[in-house]
Amino acid sequence: MISYLPRYLFNFVFFTLIQVLVLNNIQLSGYVNPYLYILFIITLPFETPGWLLLLLGFTSGMAVDLFSNTPGMHASATVFVSFLRPYVLRLFAPREEYQPGTIPTMAYYGLGWFLRYAAILVLGHHLFLFFIEVFSLTHFFSTLLRALSSTVFTLILIIVAQLFSQGKKQGR
């Protein structure tokens, strides 16, 4: 994990800046809000201890909260995703377990595996975030539609980011 520290520090700053400077200003008819910053949590190494995962989730969400004027909403949603992540990884673990030194990305485990893994975490994040934002079940179906449409758009952005990162890694 120490050898990856500069990379993850860059990812944290990069995804937070992209989120607060660009993606927070994108809202398609009020139903699509992309949240690419959670890719930071999704792609942390398998060996990341639980306490560090929760701390990084909180820090990542709080950084977005500070710039978005949404005190605690993103922090709570990313802590939820950080808590959920080990269970989702266990759910999709290959028979031989995860290879040491690999990270949960498309480059290592393929599109199918990564898409299932990321979809569950992104959907969990979005459902948590949007229902906390509304804090009511009176608009259940519109909030659910908003979470689902935002999940699809966020997953498209995540796949594009993974393809870009994979192409850069192979020297294209």
mmCIF file of C-alpha atoms in Angstrom:
data_model
loop_
_atom_site.group_PDB
_atom_site.id
_atom_site.type_symbol
_atom_site.label_atom_id
_atom_site.label_comp_id
_atom_site.label_asym_id
_atom_site.label_seq_id
_atom_site.Cartn_x
_atom_site.Cartn_y
_atom_site.Cartn_z
ATOM 1 C CA MET A 1 0.000 0.000 0.000
ATOM 2 C CA ILE A 2 2.877 2.387 0.781
ATOM 3 C CA SER A 3 4.235 2.093 -2.762
ATOM 4 C CA TYR A 4 0.828 3.186 -4.086
ATOM 5 C CA LEU A 5 0.585 6.189 -1.748
ATOM 6 C CA PRO A 6 1.533 8.903 -4.299
ATOM 7 C CA ARG A 7 -0.880 7.410 -6.825
ATOM 8 C CA TYR A 8 -3.782 7.358 -4.361
ATOM 9 C CA LEU A 9 -3.004 10.826 -3.082
ATOM 10 C CA PHE A 10 -3.131 12.049 -6.682
ATOM 11 C CA ASN A 11 -6.402 10.124 -7.258
ATOM 12 C CA PHE A 12 -7.939 11.669 -4.141
ATOM 13 C CA VAL A 13 -7.068 15.226 -5.206
ATOM 14 C CA PHE A 14 -7.882 14.637 -8.890
ATOM 15 C CA PHE A 15 -11.302 13.033 -8.357
ATOM 16 C CA THR A 16 -12.268 15.581 -5.707
ATOM 17 C CA LEU A 17 -11.347 18.497 -7.983
ATOM 18 C CA ILE A 18 -13.121 16.982 -11.000
ATOM 19 C CA GLN A 19 -16.185 16.432 -8.829
ATOM 20 C CA VAL A 20 -16.414 19.895 -7.281
ATOM 21 C CA LEU A 21 -15.247 21.956 -10.263
ATOM 22 C CA VAL A 22 -16.951 20.120 -13.133
ATOM 23 C CA LEU A 23 -19.389 17.363 -12.216
ATOM 24 C CA ASN A 24 -21.242 19.201 -9.442
ATOM 25 C CA ASN A 25 -22.320 21.680 -12.113
ATOM 26 C CA ILE A 26 -23.891 18.962 -14.287
ATOM 27 C CA GLN A 27 -27.536 18.225 -13.662
ATOM 28 C CA LEU A 28 -29.592 16.823 -16.491
ATOM 29 C CA SER A 29 -33.228 17.717 -15.785
ATOM 30 C CA GLY A 30 -32.619 17.230 -12.076
ATOM 31 C CA TYR A 31 -32.462 13.436 -12.409
ATOM 32 C CA VAL A 32 -28.823 12.839 -13.328
ATOM 33 C CA ASN A 33 -26.072 13.870 -10.943
ATOM 34 C CA PRO A 34 -22.734 12.164 -11.653
ATOM 35 C CA TYR A 35 -20.492 11.379 -8.678
ATOM 36 C CA LEU A 36 -17.165 10.156 -10.046
ATOM 37 C CA TYR A 37 -15.261 10.867 -6.807
ATOM 38 C CA ILE A 38 -16.333 7.506 -5.347
ATOM 39 C CA LEU A 39 -13.986 5.822 -7.831
ATOM 40 C CA PHE A 40 -11.269 6.691 -5.312
ATOM 41 C CA ILE A 41 -12.863 4.364 -2.726
ATOM 42 C CA ILE A 42 -13.796 1.701 -5.258
ATOM 43 C CA THR A 43 -10.227 1.284 -6.542
ATOM 44 C CA LEU A 44 -8.349 1.196 -3.243
ATOM 45 C CA PRO A 45 -6.172 -1.929 -2.814
ATOM 46 C CA PHE A 46 -7.749 -5.124 -1.505
ATOM 47 C CA GLU A 47 -5.388 -5.088 1.489
ATOM 48 C CA THR A 48 -6.650 -1.713 2.756
ATOM 49 C CA PRO A 49 -7.577 -2.202 6.437
ATOM 50 C CA GLY A 50 -11.210 -1.568 7.357
ATOM 51 C CA TRP A 51 -10.452 1.340 9.682
ATOM 52 C CA LEU A 52 -8.408 3.075 6.969
ATOM 53 C CA LEU A 53 -11.110 2.442 4.393
ATOM 54 C CA LEU A 54 -13.698 4.107 6.621
ATOM 55 C CA LEU A 55 -11.359 7.021 7.371
ATOM 56 C CA LEU A 56 -10.585 7.551 3.670
ATOM 57 C CA GLY A 57 -14.283 7.310 2.830
ATOM 58 C CA PHE A 58 -15.106 9.941 5.415
ATOM 59 C CA THR A 59 -12.272 12.217 4.248
ATOM 60 C CA SER A 60 -13.239 11.862 0.602
ATOM 61 C CA GLY A 61 -16.901 12.590 1.276
ATOM 62 C CA MET A 62 -16.141 15.458 3.640
ATOM 63 C CA ALA A 63 -13.883 17.092 1.041
ATOM 64 C CA VAL A 64 -16.771 17.076 -1.441
ATOM 65 C CA ASP A 65 -19.157 18.261 1.293
ATOM 66 C CA LEU A 66 -16.942 21.241 2.093
ATOM 67 C CA PHE A 67 -16.976 22.430 -1.508
ATOM 68 C CA SER A 68 -20.628 21.552 -2.141
ATOM 69 C CA ASN A 69 -22.121 23.051 1.030
ATOM 70 C CA THR A 70 -23.757 19.730 1.906
ATOM 71 C CA PRO A 71 -22.483 19.110 5.450
ATOM 72 C CA GLY A 72 -22.156 15.413 6.099
ATOM 73 C CA MET A 73 -24.263 14.047 3.234
ATOM 74 C CA HIS A 74 -21.414 12.872 1.001
ATOM 75 C CA ALA A 75 -19.324 11.891 4.015
ATOM 76 C CA SER A 76 -22.051 9.599 5.309
ATOM 77 C CA ALA A 77 -22.662 8.099 1.854
ATOM 78 C CA THR A 78 -18.960 7.362 1.268
ATOM 79 C CA VAL A 79 -18.577 5.892 4.755
ATOM 80 C CA PHE A 80 -21.525 3.632 3.905
ATOM 81 C CA VAL A 81 -19.813 2.568 0.656
ATOM 82 C CA SER A 82 -16.540 2.026 2.527
ATOM 83 C CA PHE A 83 -18.383 -0.182 5.003
ATOM 84 C CA LEU A 84 -20.146 -2.093 2.215
ATOM 85 C CA ARG A 85 -17.029 -2.603 0.045
ATOM 86 C CA PRO A 86 -15.460 -5.610 1.860
ATOM 87 C CA TYR A 87 -18.763 -7.498 1.716
ATOM 88 C CA VAL A 88 -19.168 -6.807 -2.004
ATOM 89 C CA LEU A 89 -15.572 -7.873 -2.628
ATOM 90 C CA ARG A 90 -16.221 -11.112 -0.742
ATOM 91 C CA LEU A 91 -19.378 -11.654 -2.794
ATOM 92 C CA PHE A 92 -17.473 -11.448 -6.088
ATOM 93 C CA ALA A 93 -14.210 -13.070 -4.969
ATOM 94 C CA PRO A 94 -12.752 -15.548 -7.462
ATOM 95 C CA ARG A 95 -12.249 -19.149 -6.309
ATOM 96 C CA GLU A 96 -8.517 -18.631 -6.009
ATOM 97 C CA GLU A 97 -9.073 -15.437 -4.003
ATOM 98 C CA TYR A 98 -7.700 -12.103 -5.184
ATOM 99 C CA GLN A 99 -4.148 -12.094 -6.489
ATOM 100 C CA PRO A 100 -1.679 -10.309 -4.182
ATOM 101 C CA GLY A 101 -0.563 -6.948 -5.497
ATOM 102 C CA THR A 102 -3.670 -6.394 -7.639
ATOM 103 C CA ILE A 103 -6.312 -3.739 -7.210
ATOM 104 C CA PRO A 104 -10.034 -3.870 -7.997
ATOM 105 C CA THR A 105 -9.941 -2.370 -11.465
ATOM 106 C CA MET A 106 -11.050 -3.351 -14.935
ATOM 107 C CA ALA A 107 -7.435 -3.869 -16.000
ATOM 108 C CA TYR A 108 -6.944 -6.688 -13.486
ATOM 109 C CA TYR A 109 -10.342 -8.379 -13.315
ATOM 110 C CA GLY A 110 -12.136 -7.528 -16.555
ATOM 111 C CA LEU A 111 -15.169 -5.486 -17.504
ATOM 112 C CA GLY A 112 -17.829 -7.951 -16.284
ATOM 113 C CA TRP A 113 -16.394 -8.355 -12.801
ATOM 114 C CA PHE A 114 -15.629 -4.664 -12.412
ATOM 115 C CA LEU A 115 -19.036 -3.555 -13.677
ATOM 116 C CA ARG A 116 -20.904 -5.790 -11.189
ATOM 117 C CA TYR A 117 -18.643 -4.699 -8.334
ATOM 118 C CA ALA A 118 -18.827 -0.980 -9.147
ATOM 119 C CA ALA A 119 -22.564 -1.042 -9.914
ATOM 120 C CA ILE A 120 -23.453 -2.337 -6.452
ATOM 121 C CA LEU A 121 -21.240 0.206 -4.696
ATOM 122 C CA VAL A 122 -22.334 3.135 -6.873
ATOM 123 C CA LEU A 123 -26.008 2.216 -6.495
ATOM 124 C CA GLY A 124 -25.558 1.901 -2.723
ATOM 125 C CA HIS A 125 -23.857 5.299 -2.600
ATOM 126 C CA HIS A 126 -26.504 6.997 -4.708
ATOM 127 C CA LEU A 127 -29.473 5.465 -2.884
ATOM 128 C CA PHE A 128 -27.990 6.440 0.471
ATOM 129 C CA LEU A 129 -27.078 9.959 -0.696
ATOM 130 C CA PHE A 130 -30.361 10.800 -2.405
ATOM 131 C CA PHE A 131 -32.583 9.396 0.341
ATOM 132 C CA ILE A 132 -30.537 11.278 2.969
ATOM 133 C CA GLU A 133 -30.921 14.414 0.866
ATOM 134 C CA VAL A 134 -34.701 14.075 0.625
ATOM 135 C CA PHE A 135 -34.993 12.580 4.144
ATOM 136 C CA SER A 136 -38.495 11.424 3.403
ATOM 137 C CA LEU A 137 -40.275 8.571 1.699
ATOM 138 C CA THR A 138 -43.004 10.775 0.247
ATOM 139 C CA HIS A 139 -41.066 11.113 -3.019
ATOM 140 C CA PHE A 140 -39.849 7.506 -3.005
ATOM 141 C CA PHE A 141 -40.224 6.740 -6.707
ATOM 142 C CA SER A 142 -38.795 10.023 -7.981
ATOM 143 C CA THR A 143 -35.823 9.627 -5.618
ATOM 144 C CA LEU A 144 -35.366 6.029 -6.753
ATOM 145 C CA LEU A 145 -35.483 7.116 -10.416
ATOM 146 C CA ARG A 146 -32.944 9.837 -9.666
ATOM 147 C CA ALA A 147 -30.620 7.330 -7.951
ATOM 148 C CA LEU A 148 -30.916 4.804 -10.787
ATOM 149 C CA SER A 149 -30.356 7.324 -13.586
ATOM 150 C CA SER A 150 -27.421 8.885 -11.732
ATOM 151 C CA THR A 151 -25.971 5.417 -11.150
ATOM 152 C CA VAL A 152 -26.067 4.623 -14.865
ATOM 153 C CA PHE A 153 -24.413 7.926 -15.789
ATOM 154 C CA THR A 154 -21.802 7.594 -13.038
ATOM 155 C CA LEU A 155 -21.004 4.029 -14.156
ATOM 156 C CA ILE A 156 -20.481 5.256 -17.719
ATOM 157 C CA LEU A 157 -18.020 7.862 -16.428
ATOM 158 C CA ILE A 158 -16.263 5.254 -14.281
ATOM 159 C CA ILE A 159 -15.895 2.855 -17.230
ATOM 160 C CA VAL A 160 -14.504 5.677 -19.403
ATOM 161 C CA ALA A 161 -12.062 6.605 -16.616
ATOM 162 C CA GLN A 162 -11.016 2.957 -16.287
ATOM 163 C CA LEU A 163 -10.521 2.630 -20.053
ATOM 164 C CA PHE A 164 -8.452 5.818 -20.102
ATOM 165 C CA SER A 165 -6.376 4.612 -17.168
ATOM 166 C CA GLN A 166 -5.938 1.173 -18.761
ATOM 167 C CA GLY A 167 -4.859 2.688 -22.084
ATOM 168 C CA LYS A 168 -2.378 4.976 -20.350
ATOM 169 C CA LYS A 169 -0.962 2.030 -18.399
ATOM 170 C CA GLN A 170 -0.349 0.035 -21.585
ATOM 171 C CA GLY A 171 1.432 2.964 -23.206
ATOM 172 C CA ARG A 172 -1.200 3.831 -25.804
#
